[in-house]
mmCIF file of C-alpha atoms and ligand atoms in Angstrom:
data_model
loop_
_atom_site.group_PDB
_atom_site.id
_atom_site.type_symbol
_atom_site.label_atom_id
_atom_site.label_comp_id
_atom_site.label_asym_id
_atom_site.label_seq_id
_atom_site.Cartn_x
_atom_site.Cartn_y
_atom_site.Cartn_z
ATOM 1 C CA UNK A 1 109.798 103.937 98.355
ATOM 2 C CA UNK A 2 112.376 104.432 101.205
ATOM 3 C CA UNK A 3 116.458 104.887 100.756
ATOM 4 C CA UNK A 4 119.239 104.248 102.748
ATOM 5 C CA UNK A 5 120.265 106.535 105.642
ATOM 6 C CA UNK A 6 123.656 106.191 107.531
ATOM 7 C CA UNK A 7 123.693 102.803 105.637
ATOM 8 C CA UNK A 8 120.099 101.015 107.177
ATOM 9 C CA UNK A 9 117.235 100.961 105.238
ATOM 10 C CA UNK A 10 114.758 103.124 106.445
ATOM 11 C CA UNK A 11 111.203 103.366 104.565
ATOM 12 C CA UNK A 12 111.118 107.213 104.612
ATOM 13 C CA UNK A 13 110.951 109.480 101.564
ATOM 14 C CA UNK A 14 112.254 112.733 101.068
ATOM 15 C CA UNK A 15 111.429 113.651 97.294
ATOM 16 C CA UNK A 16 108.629 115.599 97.731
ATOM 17 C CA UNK A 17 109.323 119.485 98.804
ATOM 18 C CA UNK A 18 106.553 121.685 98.904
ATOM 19 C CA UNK A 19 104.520 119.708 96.737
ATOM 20 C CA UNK A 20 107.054 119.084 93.882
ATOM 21 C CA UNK A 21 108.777 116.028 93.452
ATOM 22 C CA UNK A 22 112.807 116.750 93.316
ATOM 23 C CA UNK A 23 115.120 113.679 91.372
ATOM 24 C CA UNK A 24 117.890 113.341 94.594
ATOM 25 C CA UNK A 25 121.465 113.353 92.688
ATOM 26 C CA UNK A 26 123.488 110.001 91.995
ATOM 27 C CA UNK A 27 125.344 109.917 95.079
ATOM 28 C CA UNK A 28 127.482 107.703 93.345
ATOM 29 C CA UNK A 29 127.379 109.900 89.821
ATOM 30 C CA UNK A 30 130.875 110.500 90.072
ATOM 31 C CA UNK A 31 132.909 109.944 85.904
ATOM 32 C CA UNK A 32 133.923 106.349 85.626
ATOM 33 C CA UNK A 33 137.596 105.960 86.203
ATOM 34 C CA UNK A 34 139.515 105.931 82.716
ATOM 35 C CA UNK A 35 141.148 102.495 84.254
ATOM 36 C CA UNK A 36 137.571 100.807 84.646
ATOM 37 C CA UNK A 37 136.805 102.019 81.320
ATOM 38 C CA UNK A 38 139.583 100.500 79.742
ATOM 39 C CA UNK A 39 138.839 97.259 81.422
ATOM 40 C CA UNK A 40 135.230 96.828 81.083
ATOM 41 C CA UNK A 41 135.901 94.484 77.776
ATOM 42 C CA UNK A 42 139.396 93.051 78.789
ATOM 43 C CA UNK A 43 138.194 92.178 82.430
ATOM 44 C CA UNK A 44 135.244 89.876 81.318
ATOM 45 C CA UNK A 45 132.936 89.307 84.463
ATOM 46 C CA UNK A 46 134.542 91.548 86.179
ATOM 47 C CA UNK A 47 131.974 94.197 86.379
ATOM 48 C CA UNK A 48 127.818 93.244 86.362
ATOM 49 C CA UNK A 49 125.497 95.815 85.211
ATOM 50 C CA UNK A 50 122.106 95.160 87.311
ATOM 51 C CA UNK A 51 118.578 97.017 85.827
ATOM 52 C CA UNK A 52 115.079 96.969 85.869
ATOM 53 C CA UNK A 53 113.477 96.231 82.717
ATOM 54 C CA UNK A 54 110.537 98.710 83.938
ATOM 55 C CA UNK A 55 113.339 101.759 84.521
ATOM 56 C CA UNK A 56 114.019 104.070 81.599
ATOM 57 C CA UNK A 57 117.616 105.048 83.079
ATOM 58 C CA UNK A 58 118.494 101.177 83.056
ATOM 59 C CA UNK A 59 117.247 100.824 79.518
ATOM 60 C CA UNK A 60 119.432 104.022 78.547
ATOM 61 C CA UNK A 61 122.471 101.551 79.788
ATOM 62 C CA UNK A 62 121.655 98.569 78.467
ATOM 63 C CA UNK A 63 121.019 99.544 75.467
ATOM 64 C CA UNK A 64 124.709 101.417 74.855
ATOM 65 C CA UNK A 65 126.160 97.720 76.811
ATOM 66 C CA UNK A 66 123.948 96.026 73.967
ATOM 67 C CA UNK A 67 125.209 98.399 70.955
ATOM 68 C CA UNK A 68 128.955 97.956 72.533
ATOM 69 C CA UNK A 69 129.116 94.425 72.379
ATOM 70 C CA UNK A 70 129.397 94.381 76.033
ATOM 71 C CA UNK A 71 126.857 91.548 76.607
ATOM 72 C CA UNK A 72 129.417 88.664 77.426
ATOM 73 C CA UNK A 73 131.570 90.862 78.928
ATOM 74 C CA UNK A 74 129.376 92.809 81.009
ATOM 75 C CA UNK A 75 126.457 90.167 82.864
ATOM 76 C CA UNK A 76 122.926 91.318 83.117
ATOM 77 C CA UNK A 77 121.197 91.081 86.236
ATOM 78 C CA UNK A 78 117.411 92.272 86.237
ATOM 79 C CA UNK A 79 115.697 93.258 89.571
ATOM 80 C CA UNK A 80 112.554 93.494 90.047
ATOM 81 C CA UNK A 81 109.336 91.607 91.514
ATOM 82 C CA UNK A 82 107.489 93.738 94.497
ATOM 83 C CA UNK A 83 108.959 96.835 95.955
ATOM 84 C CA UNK A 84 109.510 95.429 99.472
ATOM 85 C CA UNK A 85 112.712 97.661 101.209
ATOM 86 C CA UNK A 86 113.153 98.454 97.550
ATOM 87 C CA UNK A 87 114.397 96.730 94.705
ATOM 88 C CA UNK A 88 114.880 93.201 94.964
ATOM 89 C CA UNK A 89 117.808 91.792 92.780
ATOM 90 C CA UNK A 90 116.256 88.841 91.825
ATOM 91 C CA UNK A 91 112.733 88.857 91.559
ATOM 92 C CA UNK A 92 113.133 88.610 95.509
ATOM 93 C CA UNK A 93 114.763 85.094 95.535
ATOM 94 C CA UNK A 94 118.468 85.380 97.390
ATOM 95 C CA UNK A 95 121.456 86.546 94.629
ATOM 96 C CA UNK A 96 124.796 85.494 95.455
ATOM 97 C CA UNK A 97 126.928 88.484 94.772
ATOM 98 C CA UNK A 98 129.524 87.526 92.082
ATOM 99 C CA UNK A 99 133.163 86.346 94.084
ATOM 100 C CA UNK A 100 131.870 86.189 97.053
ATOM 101 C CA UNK A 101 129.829 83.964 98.883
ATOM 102 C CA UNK A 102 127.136 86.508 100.191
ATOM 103 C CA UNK A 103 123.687 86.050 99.665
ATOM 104 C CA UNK A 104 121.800 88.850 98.957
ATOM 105 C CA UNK A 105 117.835 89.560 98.424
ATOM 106 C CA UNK A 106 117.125 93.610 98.529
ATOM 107 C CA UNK A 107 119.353 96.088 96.155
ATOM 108 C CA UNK A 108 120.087 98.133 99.619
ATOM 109 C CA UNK A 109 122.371 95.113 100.787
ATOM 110 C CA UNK A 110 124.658 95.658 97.606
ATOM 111 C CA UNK A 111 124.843 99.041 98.244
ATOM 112 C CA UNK A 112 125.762 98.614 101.818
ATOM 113 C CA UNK A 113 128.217 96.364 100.813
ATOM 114 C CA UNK A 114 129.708 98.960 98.347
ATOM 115 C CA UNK A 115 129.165 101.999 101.233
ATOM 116 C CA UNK A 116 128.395 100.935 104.733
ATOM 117 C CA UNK A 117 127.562 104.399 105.803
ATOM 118 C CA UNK A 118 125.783 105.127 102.703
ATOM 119 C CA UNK A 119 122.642 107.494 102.656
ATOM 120 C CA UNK A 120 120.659 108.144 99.720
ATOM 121 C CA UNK A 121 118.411 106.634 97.220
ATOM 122 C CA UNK A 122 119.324 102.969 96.164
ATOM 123 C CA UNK A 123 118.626 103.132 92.454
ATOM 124 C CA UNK A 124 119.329 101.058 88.992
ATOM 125 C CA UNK A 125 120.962 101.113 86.906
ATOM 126 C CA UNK A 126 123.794 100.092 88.842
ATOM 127 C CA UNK A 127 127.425 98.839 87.793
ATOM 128 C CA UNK A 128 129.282 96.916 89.853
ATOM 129 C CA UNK A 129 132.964 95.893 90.177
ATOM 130 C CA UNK A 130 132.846 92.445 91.766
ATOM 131 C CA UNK A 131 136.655 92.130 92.272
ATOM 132 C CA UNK A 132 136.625 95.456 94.458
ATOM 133 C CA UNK A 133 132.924 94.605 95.426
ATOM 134 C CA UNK A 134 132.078 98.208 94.996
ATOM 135 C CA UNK A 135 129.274 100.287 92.803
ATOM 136 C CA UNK A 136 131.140 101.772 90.188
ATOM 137 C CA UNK A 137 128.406 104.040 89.242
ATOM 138 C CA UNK A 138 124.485 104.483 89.744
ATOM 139 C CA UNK A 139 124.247 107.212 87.053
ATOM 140 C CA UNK A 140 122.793 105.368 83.401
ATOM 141 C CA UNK A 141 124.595 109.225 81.726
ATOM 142 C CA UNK A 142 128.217 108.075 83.474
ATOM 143 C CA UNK A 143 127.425 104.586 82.393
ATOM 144 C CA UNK A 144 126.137 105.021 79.193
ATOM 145 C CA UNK A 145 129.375 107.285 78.273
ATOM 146 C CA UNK A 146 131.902 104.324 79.761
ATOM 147 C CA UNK A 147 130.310 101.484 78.342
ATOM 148 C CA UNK A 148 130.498 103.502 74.760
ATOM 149 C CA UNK A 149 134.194 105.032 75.309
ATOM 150 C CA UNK A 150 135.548 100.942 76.260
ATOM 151 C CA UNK A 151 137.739 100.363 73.979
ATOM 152 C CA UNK A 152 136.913 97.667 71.277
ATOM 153 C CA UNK A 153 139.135 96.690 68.358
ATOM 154 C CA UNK A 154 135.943 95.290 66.667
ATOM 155 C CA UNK A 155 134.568 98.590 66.758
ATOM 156 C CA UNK A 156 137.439 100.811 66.815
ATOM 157 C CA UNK A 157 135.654 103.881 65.415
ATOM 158 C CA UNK A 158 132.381 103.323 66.380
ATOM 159 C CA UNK A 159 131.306 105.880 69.035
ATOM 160 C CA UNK A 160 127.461 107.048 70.347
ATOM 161 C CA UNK A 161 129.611 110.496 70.905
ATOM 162 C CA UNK A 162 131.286 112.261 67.905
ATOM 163 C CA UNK A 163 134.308 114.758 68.922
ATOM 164 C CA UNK A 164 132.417 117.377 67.043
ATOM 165 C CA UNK A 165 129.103 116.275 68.461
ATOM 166 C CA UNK A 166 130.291 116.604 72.516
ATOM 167 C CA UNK A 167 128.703 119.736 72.991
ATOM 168 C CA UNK A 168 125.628 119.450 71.091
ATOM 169 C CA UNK A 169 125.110 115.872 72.364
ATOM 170 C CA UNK A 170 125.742 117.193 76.396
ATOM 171 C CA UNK A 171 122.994 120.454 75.701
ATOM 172 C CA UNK A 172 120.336 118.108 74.069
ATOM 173 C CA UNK A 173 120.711 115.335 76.990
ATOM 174 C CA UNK A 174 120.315 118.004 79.148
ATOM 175 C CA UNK A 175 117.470 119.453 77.418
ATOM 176 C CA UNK A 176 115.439 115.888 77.388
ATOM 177 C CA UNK A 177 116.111 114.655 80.782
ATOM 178 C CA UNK A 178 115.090 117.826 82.489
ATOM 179 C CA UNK A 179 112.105 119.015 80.403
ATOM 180 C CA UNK A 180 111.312 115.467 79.197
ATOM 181 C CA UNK A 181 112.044 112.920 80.931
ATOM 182 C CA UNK A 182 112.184 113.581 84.325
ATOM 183 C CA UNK A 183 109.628 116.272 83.961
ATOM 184 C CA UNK A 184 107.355 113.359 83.287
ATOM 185 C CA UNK A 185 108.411 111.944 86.729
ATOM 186 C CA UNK A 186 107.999 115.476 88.568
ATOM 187 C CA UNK A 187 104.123 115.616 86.608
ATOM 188 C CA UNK A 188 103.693 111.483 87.718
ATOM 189 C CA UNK A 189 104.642 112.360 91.480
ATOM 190 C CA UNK A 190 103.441 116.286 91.656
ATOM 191 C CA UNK A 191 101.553 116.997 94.897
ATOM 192 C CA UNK A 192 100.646 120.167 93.993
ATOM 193 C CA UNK A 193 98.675 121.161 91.260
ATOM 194 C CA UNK A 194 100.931 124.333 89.649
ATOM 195 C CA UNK A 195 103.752 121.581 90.362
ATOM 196 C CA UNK A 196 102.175 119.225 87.886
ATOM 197 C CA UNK A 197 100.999 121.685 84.871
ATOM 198 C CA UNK A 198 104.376 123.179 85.040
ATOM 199 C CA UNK A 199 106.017 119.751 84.648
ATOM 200 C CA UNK A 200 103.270 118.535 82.175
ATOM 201 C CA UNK A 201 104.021 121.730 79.687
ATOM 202 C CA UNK A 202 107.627 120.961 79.912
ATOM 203 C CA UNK A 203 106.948 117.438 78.668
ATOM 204 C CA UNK A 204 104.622 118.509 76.100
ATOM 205 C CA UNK A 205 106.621 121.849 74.880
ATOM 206 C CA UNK A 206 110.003 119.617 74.400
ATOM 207 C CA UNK A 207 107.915 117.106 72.221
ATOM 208 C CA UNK A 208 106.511 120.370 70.465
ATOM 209 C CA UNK A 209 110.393 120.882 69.752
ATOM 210 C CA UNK A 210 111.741 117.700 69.246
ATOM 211 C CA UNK A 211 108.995 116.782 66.419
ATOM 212 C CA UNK A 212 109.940 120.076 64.749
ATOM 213 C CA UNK A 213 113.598 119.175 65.112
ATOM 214 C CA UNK A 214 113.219 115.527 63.757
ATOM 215 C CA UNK A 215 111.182 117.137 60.318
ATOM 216 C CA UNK A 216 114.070 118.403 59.373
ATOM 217 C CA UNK A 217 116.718 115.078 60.225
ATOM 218 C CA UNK A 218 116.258 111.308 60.333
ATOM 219 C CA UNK A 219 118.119 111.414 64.118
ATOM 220 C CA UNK A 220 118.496 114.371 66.806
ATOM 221 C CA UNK A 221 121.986 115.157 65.239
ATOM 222 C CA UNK A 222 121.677 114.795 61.919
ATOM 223 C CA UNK A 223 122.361 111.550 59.859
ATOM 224 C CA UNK A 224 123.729 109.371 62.274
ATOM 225 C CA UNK A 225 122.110 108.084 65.514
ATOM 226 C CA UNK A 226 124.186 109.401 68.423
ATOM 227 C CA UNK A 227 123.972 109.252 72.430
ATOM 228 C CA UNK A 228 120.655 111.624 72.501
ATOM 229 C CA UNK A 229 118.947 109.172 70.571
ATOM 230 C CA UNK A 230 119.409 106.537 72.841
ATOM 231 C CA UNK A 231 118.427 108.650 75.508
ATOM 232 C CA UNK A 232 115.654 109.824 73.963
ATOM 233 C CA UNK A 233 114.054 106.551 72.988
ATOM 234 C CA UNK A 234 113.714 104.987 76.607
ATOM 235 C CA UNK A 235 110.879 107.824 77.319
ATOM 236 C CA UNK A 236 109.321 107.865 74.350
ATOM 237 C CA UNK A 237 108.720 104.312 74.918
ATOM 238 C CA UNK A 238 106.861 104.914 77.894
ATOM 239 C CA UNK A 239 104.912 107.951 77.600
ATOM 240 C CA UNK A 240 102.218 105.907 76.084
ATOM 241 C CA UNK A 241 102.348 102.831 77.937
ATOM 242 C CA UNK A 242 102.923 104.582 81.485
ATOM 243 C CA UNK A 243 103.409 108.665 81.188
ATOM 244 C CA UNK A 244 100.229 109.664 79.210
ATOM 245 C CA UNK A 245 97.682 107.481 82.239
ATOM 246 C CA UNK A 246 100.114 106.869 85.409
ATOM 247 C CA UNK A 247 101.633 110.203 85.446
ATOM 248 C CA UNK A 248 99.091 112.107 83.695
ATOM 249 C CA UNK A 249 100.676 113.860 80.793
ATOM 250 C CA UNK A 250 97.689 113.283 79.085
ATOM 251 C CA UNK A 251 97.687 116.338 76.241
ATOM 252 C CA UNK A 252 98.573 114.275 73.347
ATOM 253 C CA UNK A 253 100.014 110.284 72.240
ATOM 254 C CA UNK A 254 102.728 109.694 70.314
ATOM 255 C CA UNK A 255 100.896 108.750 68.063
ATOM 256 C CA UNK A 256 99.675 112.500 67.615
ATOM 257 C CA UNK A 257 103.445 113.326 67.002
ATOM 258 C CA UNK A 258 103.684 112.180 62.990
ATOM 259 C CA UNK A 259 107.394 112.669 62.762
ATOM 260 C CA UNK A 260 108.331 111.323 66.049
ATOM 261 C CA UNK A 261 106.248 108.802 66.092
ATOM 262 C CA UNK A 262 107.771 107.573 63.376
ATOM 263 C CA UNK A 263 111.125 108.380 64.442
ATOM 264 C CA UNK A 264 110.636 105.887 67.596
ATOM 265 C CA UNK A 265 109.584 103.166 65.235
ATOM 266 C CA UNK A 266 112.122 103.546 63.090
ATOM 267 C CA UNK A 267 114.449 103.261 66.391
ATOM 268 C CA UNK A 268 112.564 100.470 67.896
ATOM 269 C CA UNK A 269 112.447 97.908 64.536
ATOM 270 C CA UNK A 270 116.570 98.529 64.552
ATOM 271 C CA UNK A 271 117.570 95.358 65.236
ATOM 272 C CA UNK A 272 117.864 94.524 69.202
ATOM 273 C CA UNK A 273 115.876 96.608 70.099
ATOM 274 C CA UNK A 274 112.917 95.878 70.433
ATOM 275 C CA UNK A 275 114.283 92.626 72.580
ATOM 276 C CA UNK A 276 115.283 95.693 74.783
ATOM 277 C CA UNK A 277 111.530 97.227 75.219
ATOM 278 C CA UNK A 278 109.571 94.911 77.305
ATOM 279 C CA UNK A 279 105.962 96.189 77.217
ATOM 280 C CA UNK A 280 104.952 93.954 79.439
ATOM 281 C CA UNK A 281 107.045 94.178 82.312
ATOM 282 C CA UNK A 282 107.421 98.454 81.569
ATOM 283 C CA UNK A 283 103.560 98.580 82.675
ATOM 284 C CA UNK A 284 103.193 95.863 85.219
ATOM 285 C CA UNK A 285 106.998 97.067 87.000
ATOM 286 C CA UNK A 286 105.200 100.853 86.623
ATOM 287 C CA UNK A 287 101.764 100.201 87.449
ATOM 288 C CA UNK A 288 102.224 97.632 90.417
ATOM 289 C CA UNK A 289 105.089 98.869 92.044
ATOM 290 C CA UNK A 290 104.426 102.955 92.396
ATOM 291 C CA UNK A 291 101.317 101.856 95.056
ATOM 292 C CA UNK A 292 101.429 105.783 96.104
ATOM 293 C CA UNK A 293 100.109 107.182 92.703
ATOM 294 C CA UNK A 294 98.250 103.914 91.876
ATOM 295 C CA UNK A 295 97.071 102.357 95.137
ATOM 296 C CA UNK A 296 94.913 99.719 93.931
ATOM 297 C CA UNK A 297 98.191 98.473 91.352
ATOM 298 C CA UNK A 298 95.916 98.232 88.227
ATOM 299 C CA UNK A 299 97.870 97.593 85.282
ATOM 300 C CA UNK A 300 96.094 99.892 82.297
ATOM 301 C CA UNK A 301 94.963 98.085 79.498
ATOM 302 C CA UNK A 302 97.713 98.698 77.056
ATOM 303 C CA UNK A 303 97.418 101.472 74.203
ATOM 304 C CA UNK A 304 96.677 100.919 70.691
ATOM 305 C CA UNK A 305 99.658 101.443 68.978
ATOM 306 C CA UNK A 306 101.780 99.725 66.418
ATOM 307 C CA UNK A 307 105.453 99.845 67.335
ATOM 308 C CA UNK A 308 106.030 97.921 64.157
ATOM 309 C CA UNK A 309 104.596 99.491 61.914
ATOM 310 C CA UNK A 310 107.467 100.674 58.989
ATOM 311 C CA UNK A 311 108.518 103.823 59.730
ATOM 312 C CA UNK A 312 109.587 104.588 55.884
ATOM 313 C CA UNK A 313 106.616 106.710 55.491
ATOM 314 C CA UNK A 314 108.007 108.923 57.890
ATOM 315 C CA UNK A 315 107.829 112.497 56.791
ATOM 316 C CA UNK A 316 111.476 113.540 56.846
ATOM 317 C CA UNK A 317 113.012 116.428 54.839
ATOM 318 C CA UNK A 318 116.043 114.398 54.666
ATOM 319 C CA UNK A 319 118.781 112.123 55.183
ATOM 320 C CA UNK A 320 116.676 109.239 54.707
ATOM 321 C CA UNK A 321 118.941 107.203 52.574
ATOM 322 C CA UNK A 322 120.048 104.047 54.751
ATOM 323 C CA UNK A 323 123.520 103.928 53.260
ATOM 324 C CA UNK A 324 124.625 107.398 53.099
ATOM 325 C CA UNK A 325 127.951 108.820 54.215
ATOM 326 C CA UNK A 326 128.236 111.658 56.873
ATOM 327 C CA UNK A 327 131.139 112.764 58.191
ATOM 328 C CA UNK A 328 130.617 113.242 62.073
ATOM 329 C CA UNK A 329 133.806 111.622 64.061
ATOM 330 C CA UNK A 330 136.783 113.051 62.769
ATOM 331 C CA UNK A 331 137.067 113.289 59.272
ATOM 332 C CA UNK A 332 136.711 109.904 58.431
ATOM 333 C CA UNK A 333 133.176 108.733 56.560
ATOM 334 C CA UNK A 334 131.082 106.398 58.747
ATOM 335 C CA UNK A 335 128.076 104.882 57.892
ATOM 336 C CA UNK A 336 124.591 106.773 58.233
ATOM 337 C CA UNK A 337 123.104 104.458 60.191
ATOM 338 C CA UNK A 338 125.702 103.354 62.814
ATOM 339 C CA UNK A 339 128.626 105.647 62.858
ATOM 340 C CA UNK A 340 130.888 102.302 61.842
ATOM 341 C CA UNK A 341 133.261 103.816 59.122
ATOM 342 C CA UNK A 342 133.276 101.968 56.371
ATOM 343 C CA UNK A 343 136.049 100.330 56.589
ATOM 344 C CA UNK A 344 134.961 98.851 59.986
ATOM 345 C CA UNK A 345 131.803 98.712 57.841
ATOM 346 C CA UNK A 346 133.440 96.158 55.292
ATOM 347 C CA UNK A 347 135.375 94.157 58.215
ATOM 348 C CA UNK A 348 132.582 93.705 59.895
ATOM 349 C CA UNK A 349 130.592 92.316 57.002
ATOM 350 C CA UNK A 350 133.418 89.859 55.954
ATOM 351 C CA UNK A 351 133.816 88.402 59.575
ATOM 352 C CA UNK A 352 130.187 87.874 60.782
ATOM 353 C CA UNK A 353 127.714 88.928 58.467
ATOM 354 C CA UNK A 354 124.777 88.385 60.496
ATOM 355 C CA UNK A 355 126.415 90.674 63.494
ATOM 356 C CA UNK A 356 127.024 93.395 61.239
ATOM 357 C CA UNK A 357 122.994 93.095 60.041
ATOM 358 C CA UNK A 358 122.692 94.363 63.730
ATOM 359 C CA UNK A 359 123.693 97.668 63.377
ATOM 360 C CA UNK A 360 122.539 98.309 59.156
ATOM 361 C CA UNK A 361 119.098 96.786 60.113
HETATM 362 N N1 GSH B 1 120.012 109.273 87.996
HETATM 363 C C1 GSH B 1 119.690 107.946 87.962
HETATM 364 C C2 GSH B 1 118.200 107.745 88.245
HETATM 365 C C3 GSH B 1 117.876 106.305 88.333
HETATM 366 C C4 GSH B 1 116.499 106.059 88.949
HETATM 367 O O1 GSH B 1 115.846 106.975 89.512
HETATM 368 N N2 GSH B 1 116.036 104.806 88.862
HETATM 369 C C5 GSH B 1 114.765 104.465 89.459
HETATM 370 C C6 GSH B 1 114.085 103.359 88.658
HETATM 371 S S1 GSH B 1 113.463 103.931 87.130
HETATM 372 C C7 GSH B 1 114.995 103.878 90.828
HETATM 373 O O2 GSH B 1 115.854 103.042 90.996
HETATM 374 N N3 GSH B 1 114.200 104.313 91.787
HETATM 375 C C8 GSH B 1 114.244 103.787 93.108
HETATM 376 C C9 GSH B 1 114.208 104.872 94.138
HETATM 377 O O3 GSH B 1 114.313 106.048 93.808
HETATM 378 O O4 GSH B 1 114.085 104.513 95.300
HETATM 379 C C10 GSH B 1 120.113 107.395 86.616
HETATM 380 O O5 GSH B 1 119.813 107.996 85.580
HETATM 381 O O6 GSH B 1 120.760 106.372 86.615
#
């Protein structure tokens, strides 16, 4: 795939160690700054969030940018096309970065830009501060947790992290991106066989948990859908369309998980987001691009499986009541589905009906 050493592109890998692929850190993982944080929303076009519709970690982000009501404030920018020096930034056509008037064409010259000295891997999701022309962050977690923490006085109570939920939230994201969902990446780009059926029974033993957790709650924490949720979802969208053939964590489907199964579905028909899953370009970005595990880039037919079918058969112990109240930020009452309170709930309603439908839907 190559990365960036000393700040030149160099098409050299260095995940694999004795047989085992190992996920390099975010060299730029770093917290976002409280002060960019606080001016994501009131700087509008000031910072550009650029993803890959294929890449799980950029859905993560968009998704919270898309919940947030970040989308004017925050521009898309999807790379993608063929993996040539890496990710191009547009489809491989030339990008002007934002206020400035350099042309760009490979994701490695925006990072260069940012870091001329940088070495490491060049991945999405990436934000980017175009007035300081610098990458804010390449970590979806540290992006994710800024785009929900910027302030909103729309949304004033509305948060993907609960006070009370902090720790919870922080062990369970831990818990699915290192025996989920990058353990489906170590079992996709395993050299070695023990390397692979360790990686494969972490993927398989966490879905073993997470159905057994989900029988007994509509979301991972209860009543309300939180951060893990939305961290969650990305991989379970995959695992069908990319994990269970590409990577080879082939035990079981989905679709032989009833309760989570059903739990994805009942994520996915929420409305935008399923404009935020694009089949389509998930298999043909996975398949065609990762030439190493798939040489030949055949796209797999796609699975059999009915993202929307209702999910209101799904076999929940509880809290399956849309319009129940919990109680999980603070002490004030928030709405089951969204974590609005309901006073935001009402004022919402009154002012734009069909936005509020967004989050009850
Ligand atoms: N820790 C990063 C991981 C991001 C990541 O690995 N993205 C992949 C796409 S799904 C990528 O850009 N890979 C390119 C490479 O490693 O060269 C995050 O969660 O943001």
């Amino acid at each position: 795939m190559g990365m960036l050493i000393a700040g030149r592109w160099r098409d050299d890998d260095r995940v694999i160690q004795d047989g085992a692929y190992q996920r390099p850190p975010s060299h730029l993982g770093q917290p976002v700054p409280t002060g960019v944080v606080k001016s994501l929303r009131a700087d509008p076009d000031r910072y550009h969030l650029i993803t890959s519709l294929s890449c799980p970690w950029s859905h993560r982000a968009m998704r919270v940018r898309a919940l947030k009501r970040l989308t004017t404030d925050i521009p898309l920018h999807l790379a993608g096309g063929a993996r040539v020096q890496g990710y191009a930034v547009n489809a491989g056509a030339s990008w002007r970065v934002p206020r400035t008037d350099r042309a760009i064409v490979h994701l490695h010259e925006l990072y260069e830009l940012s870091a001329p000295t940088y070495t490491g891997r060049v991945t999405v999701p990436v934000l980017w501060d175009s007035k300081r022309r610098r990458i804010i962050s390449n970590e979806s977690a540290r992006i994710m947790r800024a785009s929900d923490a910027a302030p909103s006085a729309a949304l004033p109570d509305y948060t993907l992290v609960p006070a009370d939920l902090t720790g919870a939230i922080g062990r369970l994201n831990r818990q699915i991106h290192e025996r989920l969902s990058n353990a489906a990446y170590r079992a996709g780009f395993a050299e070695r066989q023990d390397a692979y059926d360790a990686a494969v029974a972490d993927v398989f033993a966490t879905m073993d948990h997470l159905e057994r957790r989900l029988a007994a709650q509509r979301y991972l924490h209860g009543a309300v859908i939180t951060e893990s949720d939305w961290r969650l979802f990305p991989s379970l969208a995959r695992l069908d369309a990319i994990y269970h053939v590409l990577f080879r964590c082939s035990r079981r489907r989905p679709v032989d998980y009833p309760v989570l199964w059903a739990y994805a579905r009942d994520l996915f028909t929420r409305m935008g987001v399923a404009e935020t899953v694009d089949f389509a370009a998930i298999r043909k970005g996975s398949y065609q691009n990762d030439r190493k595990t798939n040489p030949f880039g055949l796209v797999a037919v796609a699975p059999d499986a009915d993202w929307r079918a209702p999910a209101r058969a799904r076999p929940v112990g509880s809290g399956q009541g849309r319009a129940t109240l919990g109680r999980p930020a603070g002490d004030r009452p928030v709405h089951a589905d969204t974590g609005l309170t309901a006073r935001v709930c009402r004022r919402l309603l009154r002012a734009n009906r069909r936005g509020a439908q967004a989050f009850f839907c």
